[in-house]
PDB file of C-alpha atoms and ligand atoms in Angstrom:
ATOM      1  CA  MET A   1     -12.733 -23.908   7.579  1.00 65.00           C
ATOM      2  CA  LYS A   2      -9.653 -25.854   6.939  1.00 74.00           C
ATOM      3  CA  LEU A   3      -8.410 -28.058   9.904  1.00 76.00           C
ATOM      4  CA  LYS A   4      -5.135 -26.009  10.148  1.00 74.00           C
ATOM      5  CA  ASP A   5      -7.159 -22.762  10.404  1.00 70.00           C
ATOM      6  CA  LEU A   6      -9.439 -24.366  12.925  1.00 69.00           C
ATOM      7  CA  LEU A   7      -6.639 -25.479  15.193  1.00 68.00           C
ATOM      8  CA  LEU A   8      -4.929 -22.033  14.743  1.00 63.00           C
ATOM      9  CA  GLU A   9      -8.192 -20.406  15.932  1.00 62.00           C
ATOM     10  CA  LEU A  10      -8.457 -22.778  18.904  1.00 63.00           C
ATOM     11  CA  PHE A  11      -4.971 -22.284  20.179  1.00 64.00           C
ATOM     12  CA  PHE A  12      -4.300 -18.615  19.084  1.00 62.00           C
ATOM     13  CA  PRO A  13      -7.801 -16.921  19.126  1.00 65.00           C
ATOM     14  CA  SER A  14      -8.037 -13.566  17.552  1.00 80.00           C
ATOM     15  CA  PHE A  15      -9.936 -10.571  18.753  1.00 85.00           C
ATOM     16  CA  CYS A  16     -11.445  -7.602  16.948  1.00 90.00           C
ATOM     17  CA  ILE A  17      -8.839  -4.742  16.869  1.00 88.00           C
ATOM     18  CA  ASN A  18     -11.536  -2.166  17.749  1.00 88.00           C
ATOM     19  CA  CYS A  19     -13.868  -3.652  20.382  1.00 91.00           C
ATOM     20  CA  GLN A  20     -11.847  -6.817  21.405  1.00 88.00           C
ATOM     21  CA  ARG A  21     -14.724  -9.129  20.529  1.00 89.00           C
ATOM     22  CA  LEU A  22     -13.477 -12.683  19.908  1.00 88.00           C
ATOM     23  CA  GLY A  23     -13.387 -13.426  16.235  1.00 85.00           C
ATOM     24  CA  PRO A  24     -11.866 -11.827  13.135  1.00 84.00           C
ATOM     25  CA  ALA A  25      -9.454  -8.982  13.304  1.00 85.00           C
ATOM     26  CA  LEU A  26     -12.271  -6.675  12.583  1.00 89.00           C
ATOM     27  CA  CYS A  27     -15.811  -7.815  13.569  1.00 91.00           C
ATOM     28  CA  GLN A  28     -18.925  -7.230  11.500  1.00 91.00           C
ATOM     29  CA  ASN A  29     -20.144  -4.554  13.775  1.00 91.00           C
ATOM     30  CA  CYS A  30     -16.984  -2.429  13.594  1.00 91.00           C
ATOM     31  CA  TYR A  31     -16.691  -3.109   9.937  1.00 90.00           C
ATOM     32  CA  HIS A  32     -20.055  -1.403   9.392  1.00 88.00           C
ATOM     33  CA  GLY A  33     -18.820   1.502  11.378  1.00 86.00           C
ATOM     34  CA  LEU A  34     -16.036   2.241   8.921  1.00 88.00           C
ATOM     35  CA  LYS A  35     -16.215   5.294   6.652  1.00 85.00           C
ATOM     36  CA  PHE A  36     -15.148   4.829   3.116  1.00 87.00           C
ATOM     37  CA  TYR A  37     -14.572   7.439   0.681  1.00 83.00           C
ATOM     38  CA  PHE A  38     -16.449   5.919  -2.336  1.00 68.00           C
ATOM     39  CA  LEU A  39     -14.726   7.095  -5.362  1.00 64.00           C
ATOM     40  CA  GLN A  40     -14.110  10.682  -4.493  1.00 68.00           C
ATOM     41  CA  ASN A  41     -11.610  12.393  -6.766  1.00 72.00           C
ATOM     42  CA  LYS A  42      -8.480  12.306  -4.817  1.00 78.00           C
ATOM     43  CA  LEU A  43      -6.160  13.122  -7.659  1.00 80.00           C
ATOM     44  CA  GLN A  44      -7.569  16.786  -7.457  1.00 79.00           C
ATOM     45  CA  GLU A  45      -6.970  16.902  -3.779  1.00 80.00           C
ATOM     46  CA  ILE A  46      -3.334  15.768  -3.956  1.00 83.00           C
ATOM     47  CA  ALA A  47      -2.377  17.936  -6.969  1.00 82.00           C
ATOM     48  CA  PRO A  48      -1.358  21.012  -5.014  1.00 82.00           C
ATOM     49  CA  ASN A  49       1.320  18.973  -3.108  1.00 80.00           C
ATOM     50  CA  LEU A  50       3.050  17.905  -6.302  1.00 86.00           C
ATOM     51  CA  LYS A  51       4.763  19.809  -9.077  1.00 86.00           C
ATOM     52  CA  GLU A  52       4.082  17.212 -11.681  1.00 91.00           C
ATOM     53  CA  ILE A  53       1.898  13.948 -11.103  1.00 93.00           C
ATOM     54  CA  TYR A  54       3.142  10.716 -12.573  1.00 95.00           C
ATOM     55  CA  PHE A  55       0.360   8.375 -11.725  1.00 94.00           C
ATOM     56  CA  ASP A  56      -2.808   8.317 -13.831  1.00 94.00           C
ATOM     57  CA  ASP A  57      -5.413   7.768 -11.245  1.00 92.00           C
ATOM     58  CA  LEU A  58      -5.725   7.597  -7.574  1.00 93.00           C
ATOM     59  CA  GLN A  59      -8.163   5.721  -5.519  1.00 93.00           C
ATOM     60  CA  ILE A  60      -8.055   5.878  -1.675  1.00 94.00           C
ATOM     61  CA  MET A  61     -10.300   3.550   0.348  1.00 94.00           C
ATOM     62  CA  ALA A  62     -10.734   5.368   3.697  1.00 93.00           C
ATOM     63  CA  LYS A  63      -9.498   8.058   5.960  1.00 91.00           C
ATOM     64  CA  PHE A  64      -6.536   7.012   8.217  1.00 92.00           C
ATOM     65  CA  SER A  65      -8.608   6.956  11.447  1.00 90.00           C
ATOM     66  CA  GLY A  66     -10.440   4.611  13.841  1.00 90.00           C
ATOM     67  CA  SER A  67     -10.215   0.919  12.936  1.00 92.00           C
ATOM     68  CA  ILE A  68      -8.527   1.343   9.689  1.00 93.00           C
ATOM     69  CA  ALA A  69      -5.688   3.091  11.484  1.00 93.00           C
ATOM     70  CA  LYS A  70      -5.628   0.379  13.984  1.00 92.00           C
ATOM     71  CA  LEU A  71      -5.609  -2.332  11.437  1.00 93.00           C
ATOM     72  CA  LEU A  72      -2.800  -0.614   9.468  1.00 94.00           C
ATOM     73  CA  LYS A  73      -0.551  -0.029  12.543  1.00 92.00           C
ATOM     74  CA  ALA A  74      -1.015  -3.755  13.658  1.00 90.00           C
ATOM     75  CA  LEU A  75      -0.039  -4.904  10.149  1.00 90.00           C
ATOM     76  CA  LYS A  76       2.896  -2.714  10.004  1.00 88.00           C
ATOM     77  CA  TYR A  77       4.326  -2.836  13.720  1.00 84.00           C
ATOM     78  CA  HIS A  78       2.823  -5.888  15.366  1.00 78.00           C
ATOM     79  CA  ASP A  79       3.884  -8.762  13.185  1.00 74.00           C
ATOM     80  CA  SER A  80       0.317  -9.186  12.164  1.00 80.00           C
ATOM     81  CA  LYS A  81       0.571 -10.408   8.557  1.00 84.00           C
ATOM     82  CA  ASN A  82      -2.875 -12.051   8.801  1.00 85.00           C
ATOM     83  CA  ILE A  83      -4.505  -8.560   8.577  1.00 90.00           C
ATOM     84  CA  ALA A  84      -3.434  -8.114   4.939  1.00 94.00           C
ATOM     85  CA  PRO A  85      -6.057 -10.533   3.398  1.00 93.00           C
ATOM     86  CA  MET A  86      -8.846  -8.612   5.152  1.00 92.00           C
ATOM     87  CA  LEU A  87      -7.476  -5.256   3.871  1.00 94.00           C
ATOM     88  CA  ALA A  88      -7.127  -6.570   0.338  1.00 96.00           C
ATOM     89  CA  ARG A  89     -10.694  -7.897   0.420  1.00 95.00           C
ATOM     90  CA  MET A  90     -11.858  -4.389   1.514  1.00 94.00           C
ATOM     91  CA  LEU A  91      -9.982  -2.797  -1.406  1.00 95.00           C
ATOM     92  CA  TRP A  92     -11.532  -5.386  -3.637  1.00 95.00           C
ATOM     93  CA  ARG A  93     -15.063  -4.470  -2.374  1.00 92.00           C
ATOM     94  CA  HIS A  94     -14.810  -0.728  -2.038  1.00 92.00           C
ATOM     95  CA  LEU A  95     -12.515   0.471  -4.888  1.00 93.00           C
ATOM     96  CA  VAL A  96     -12.869  -0.151  -8.719  1.00 92.00           C
ATOM     97  CA  ILE A  97      -9.967  -2.396  -9.583  1.00 93.00           C
ATOM     98  CA  PRO A  98      -8.885  -1.313 -12.981  1.00 94.00           C
ATOM     99  CA  GLN A  99      -7.987  -3.739 -15.837  1.00 95.00           C
ATOM    100  CA  VAL A 100      -4.184  -3.855 -15.686  1.00 97.00           C
ATOM    101  CA  ASP A 101      -1.200  -6.155 -16.641  1.00 98.00           C
ATOM    102  CA  LEU A 102       0.473  -6.241 -13.390  1.00 98.00           C
ATOM    103  CA  ILE A 103       0.128  -5.236  -9.702  1.00 98.00           C
ATOM    104  CA  THR A 104       3.145  -3.765  -7.873  1.00 98.00           C
ATOM    105  CA  PHE A 105       3.584  -2.108  -4.458  1.00 98.00           C
ATOM    106  CA  ILE A 106       5.804   0.461  -2.753  1.00 97.00           C
ATOM    107  CA  PRO A 107       8.866  -1.357  -1.580  1.00 96.00           C
ATOM    108  CA  LEU A 108      10.573  -1.091   1.793  1.00 93.00           C
ATOM    109  CA  HIS A 109      14.266  -0.296   2.013  1.00 92.00           C
ATOM    110  CA  PRO A 110      16.032  -3.696   2.249  1.00 91.00           C
ATOM    111  CA  TYR A 111      17.273  -2.820   5.816  1.00 90.00           C
ATOM    112  CA  LYS A 112      13.636  -2.172   7.003  1.00 89.00           C
ATOM    113  CA  LEU A 113      12.389  -5.235   5.318  1.00 91.00           C
ATOM    114  CA  ARG A 114      14.871  -7.368   7.302  1.00 91.00           C
ATOM    115  CA  VAL A 115      13.917  -5.776  10.552  1.00 89.00           C
ATOM    116  CA  ARG A 116      10.093  -6.117   9.875  1.00 88.00           C
ATOM    117  CA  GLY A 117      10.336  -9.472   8.288  1.00 91.00           C
ATOM    118  CA  TYR A 118       7.724  -8.528   5.522  1.00 94.00           C
ATOM    119  CA  ASN A 119       6.567  -5.656   3.529  1.00 95.00           C
ATOM    120  CA  GLN A 120       2.949  -4.832   4.517  1.00 95.00           C
ATOM    121  CA  CYS A 121       2.164  -3.347   1.021  1.00 97.00           C
ATOM    122  CA  GLN A 122       3.503  -6.362  -0.593  1.00 97.00           C
ATOM    123  CA  GLU A 123       1.222  -8.585   1.564  1.00 96.00           C
ATOM    124  CA  ILE A 124      -1.867  -6.663   0.468  1.00 97.00           C
ATOM    125  CA  ALA A 125      -0.695  -6.738  -3.057  1.00 98.00           C
ATOM    126  CA  LEU A 126      -0.292 -10.426  -2.981  1.00 97.00           C
ATOM    127  CA  GLU A 127      -3.754 -10.910  -1.585  1.00 97.00           C
ATOM    128  CA  LEU A 128      -5.253  -8.524  -4.300  1.00 97.00           C
ATOM    129  CA  GLY A 129      -3.519 -10.700  -6.825  1.00 98.00           C
ATOM    130  CA  LYS A 130      -5.156 -13.653  -5.520  1.00 97.00           C
ATOM    131  CA  LEU A 131      -8.622 -11.942  -5.711  1.00 96.00           C
ATOM    132  CA  SER A 132      -8.175 -10.415  -9.034  1.00 96.00           C
ATOM    133  CA  GLY A 133      -6.028 -12.999 -10.822  1.00 97.00           C
ATOM    134  CA  ILE A 134      -3.581 -10.354 -11.738  1.00 98.00           C
ATOM    135  CA  ALA A 135       0.126 -11.112 -11.535  1.00 98.00           C
ATOM    136  CA  VAL A 136       2.010  -9.392  -8.637  1.00 98.00           C
ATOM    137  CA  LYS A 137       5.600  -8.435  -9.188  1.00 98.00           C
ATOM    138  CA  ASN A 138       8.299  -6.804  -6.923  1.00 97.00           C
ATOM    139  CA  LEU A 139       9.221  -4.146  -9.460  1.00 98.00           C
ATOM    140  CA  LEU A 140      10.815  -1.500  -7.531  1.00 97.00           C
ATOM    141  CA  LEU A 141      13.853  -1.287  -5.316  1.00 96.00           C
ATOM    142  CA  LYS A 142      14.090   1.366  -2.583  1.00 93.00           C
ATOM    143  CA  LYS A 143      17.575   2.922  -2.612  1.00 88.00           C
ATOM    144  CA  LYS A 144      17.491   4.955   0.387  1.00 79.00           C
ATOM    145  CA  ASN A 145      16.033   4.533   3.982  1.00 75.00           C
ATOM    146  CA  THR A 146      13.343   7.257   4.316  1.00 66.00           C
ATOM    147  CA  LYS A 147      13.582   7.678   8.112  1.00 60.00           C
ATOM    148  CA  ALA A 148      16.753   9.569   7.451  1.00 56.00           C
ATOM    149  CA  GLN A 149      14.814  11.260   4.684  1.00 56.00           C
ATOM    150  CA  ALA A 150      12.145  12.596   7.029  1.00 56.00           C
ATOM    151  CA  GLN A 151      14.811  14.270   9.089  1.00 59.00           C
ATOM    152  CA  ILE A 152      15.905  16.510   6.286  1.00 61.00           C
ATOM    153  CA  LYS A 153      14.439  19.865   7.056  1.00 63.00           C
ATOM    154  CA  ASP A 154      14.907  21.633   3.764  1.00 66.00           C
ATOM    155  CA  GLN A 155      12.052  20.760   1.381  1.00 64.00           C
ATOM    156  CA  ASP A 156      13.732  21.136  -1.847  1.00 69.00           C
ATOM    157  CA  GLU A 157      16.618  18.941  -0.718  1.00 69.00           C
ATOM    158  CA  ARG A 158      14.006  16.315   0.278  1.00 67.00           C
ATOM    159  CA  LEU A 159      12.431  16.562  -3.030  1.00 67.00           C
ATOM    160  CA  ARG A 160      15.844  16.211  -4.823  1.00 69.00           C
ATOM    161  CA  ARG A 161      16.482  12.992  -2.767  1.00 71.00           C
ATOM    162  CA  MET A 162      12.993  11.769  -3.658  1.00 76.00           C
ATOM    163  CA  ASP A 163      13.998  11.870  -7.284  1.00 74.00           C
ATOM    164  CA  ASP A 164      16.047   8.803  -7.175  1.00 83.00           C
ATOM    165  CA  LEU A 165      14.569   6.967  -4.201  1.00 91.00           C
ATOM    166  CA  PHE A 166      13.549   4.065  -6.342  1.00 95.00           C
ATOM    167  CA  GLN A 167      14.717   2.086  -9.344  1.00 96.00           C
ATOM    168  CA  VAL A 168      13.149  -0.791 -11.316  1.00 97.00           C
ATOM    169  CA  ARG A 169      14.716  -4.107 -10.700  1.00 97.00           C
ATOM    170  CA  ASN A 170      16.858  -5.017 -13.647  1.00 96.00           C
ATOM    171  CA  LYS A 171      15.001  -8.434 -14.277  1.00 97.00           C
ATOM    172  CA  TYR A 172      11.787  -6.559 -15.013  1.00 97.00           C
ATOM    173  CA  LYS A 173      13.008  -3.724 -17.118  1.00 96.00           C
ATOM    174  CA  ASN A 174      11.739  -5.419 -20.410  1.00 97.00           C
ATOM    175  CA  LEU A 175       8.598  -6.877 -18.857  1.00 97.00           C
ATOM    176  CA  ILE A 176       7.146  -3.501 -17.878  1.00 97.00           C
ATOM    177  CA  LYS A 177       7.545  -1.647 -21.135  1.00 97.00           C
ATOM    178  CA  ASN A 178       4.070  -0.380 -22.316  1.00 97.00           C
ATOM    179  CA  LYS A 179       2.295  -2.135 -19.413  1.00 98.00           C
ATOM    180  CA  ILE A 180      -0.497  -0.759 -17.248  1.00 98.00           C
ATOM    181  CA  ILE A 181       0.218  -1.341 -13.669  1.00 98.00           C
ATOM    182  CA  ILE A 182      -1.530  -1.020 -10.272  1.00 98.00           C
ATOM    183  CA  ILE A 183       0.542   0.317  -7.442  1.00 98.00           C
ATOM    184  CA  ILE A 184      -0.397  -0.370  -3.873  1.00 98.00           C
ATOM    185  CA  ASP A 185       0.517   1.648  -0.840  1.00 97.00           C
ATOM    186  CA  ASP A 186      -0.903   1.493   2.645  1.00 96.00           C
ATOM    187  CA  VAL A 187      -0.896   5.096   3.720  1.00 95.00           C
ATOM    188  CA  ILE A 188      -0.821   8.216   1.796  1.00 93.00           C
ATOM    189  CA  THR A 189       0.352  11.519   3.338  1.00 90.00           C
ATOM    190  CA  THR A 190       1.421  13.984   0.754  1.00 88.00           C
ATOM    191  CA  GLY A 191       1.717  11.632  -2.282  1.00 91.00           C
ATOM    192  CA  ALA A 192       5.388  12.423  -2.797  1.00 91.00           C
ATOM    193  CA  THR A 193       6.502   8.805  -2.343  1.00 93.00           C
ATOM    194  CA  LEU A 194       3.880   7.524  -4.578  1.00 94.00           C
ATOM    195  CA  ASN A 195       4.707  10.123  -7.204  1.00 94.00           C
ATOM    196  CA  ALA A 196       8.531   9.216  -6.960  1.00 94.00           C
ATOM    197  CA  ALA A 197       7.614   5.457  -7.518  1.00 96.00           C
ATOM    198  CA  SER A 198       5.292   6.225 -10.333  1.00 97.00           C
ATOM    199  CA  LYS A 199       7.839   8.543 -11.934  1.00 96.00           C
ATOM    200  CA  THR A 200      10.393   5.780 -11.835  1.00 97.00           C
ATOM    201  CA  LEU A 201       7.971   3.362 -13.502  1.00 97.00           C
ATOM    202  CA  LYS A 202       6.931   5.891 -16.234  1.00 97.00           C
ATOM    203  CA  GLU A 203      10.512   6.701 -16.976  1.00 96.00           C
ATOM    204  CA  ALA A 204      11.193   2.873 -17.482  1.00 97.00           C
ATOM    205  CA  GLY A 205       8.394   2.699 -20.113  1.00 97.00           C
ATOM    206  CA  VAL A 206       5.251   1.977 -17.965  1.00 98.00           C
ATOM    207  CA  LYS A 207       2.164   3.108 -19.961  1.00 98.00           C
ATOM    208  CA  GLN A 208      -0.097   3.827 -17.031  1.00 98.00           C
ATOM    209  CA  VAL A 209       0.133   3.689 -13.334  1.00 97.00           C
ATOM    210  CA  PHE A 210      -3.044   3.332 -11.196  1.00 96.00           C
ATOM    211  CA  ALA A 211      -2.565   3.909  -7.414  1.00 96.00           C
ATOM    212  CA  LEU A 212      -4.704   2.007  -4.872  1.00 96.00           C
ATOM    213  CA  ILE A 213      -4.203   3.313  -1.275  1.00 96.00           C
ATOM    214  CA  ILE A 214      -5.691   1.843   1.763  1.00 96.00           C
ATOM    215  CA  ALA A 215      -5.914   5.062   3.864  1.00 95.00           C
ATOM    216  CA  SER A 216      -5.185   8.873   3.790  1.00 92.00           C
ATOM    217  CA  LYS A 217      -3.510  11.136   6.305  1.00 90.00           C
ATOM    218  CA  MET A 218      -4.335  14.159   4.121  1.00 82.00           C
ATOM    219  CA  GLU A 219      -6.430  16.725   5.829  1.00 70.00           C
TER     220      GLU A 219
HETATM  221 ZN1   ZN B 301     -15.376  -4.932  16.874  1.00 79.63          ZN
END
């Protein structure tokens, strides 16, 4: 352990998010209690939700429940950036990381990013980049704030607005042509957001998009 980490541990001890035992954000015991999906075909499961699917493969690590849900909520709402490396190591261990050119992630709307201070998906992506040696790029820009989006009752209208939810950042427009890309998202509900991001990437010339998701809220 580095001195800096040791000092941080001494002055700001951390506790297991599930059983409050002193130590890492998830203790060994609670880690072993997690239920992982192990390569179930989630693409088939999500297909009925979407008219056309723009990503080429979808791996989901676990169901959004128990300790995984607690870790993701802490990462998202409680300024706990330190949880990202743990989640990235879980992805690395429990999913098959495909051979790709780049890793990217679902962006936050710039307003939300300012409020939260960081994008939890970006933090996980950066850590996965370190583990895999694959470059991580902030390829996409989110143009609308989806909080307003969720309040739109009409489903067709919501889907229409999804259509231009994202755009590729100008500086990466050439870089991504014919590339194979991993896209990271923390939680999947219907797959609509992921699909919209993948569509944007495909229309910009990306060859293949592989989605890696921490947890699913699908029934
Ligand atoms: Zn525990």
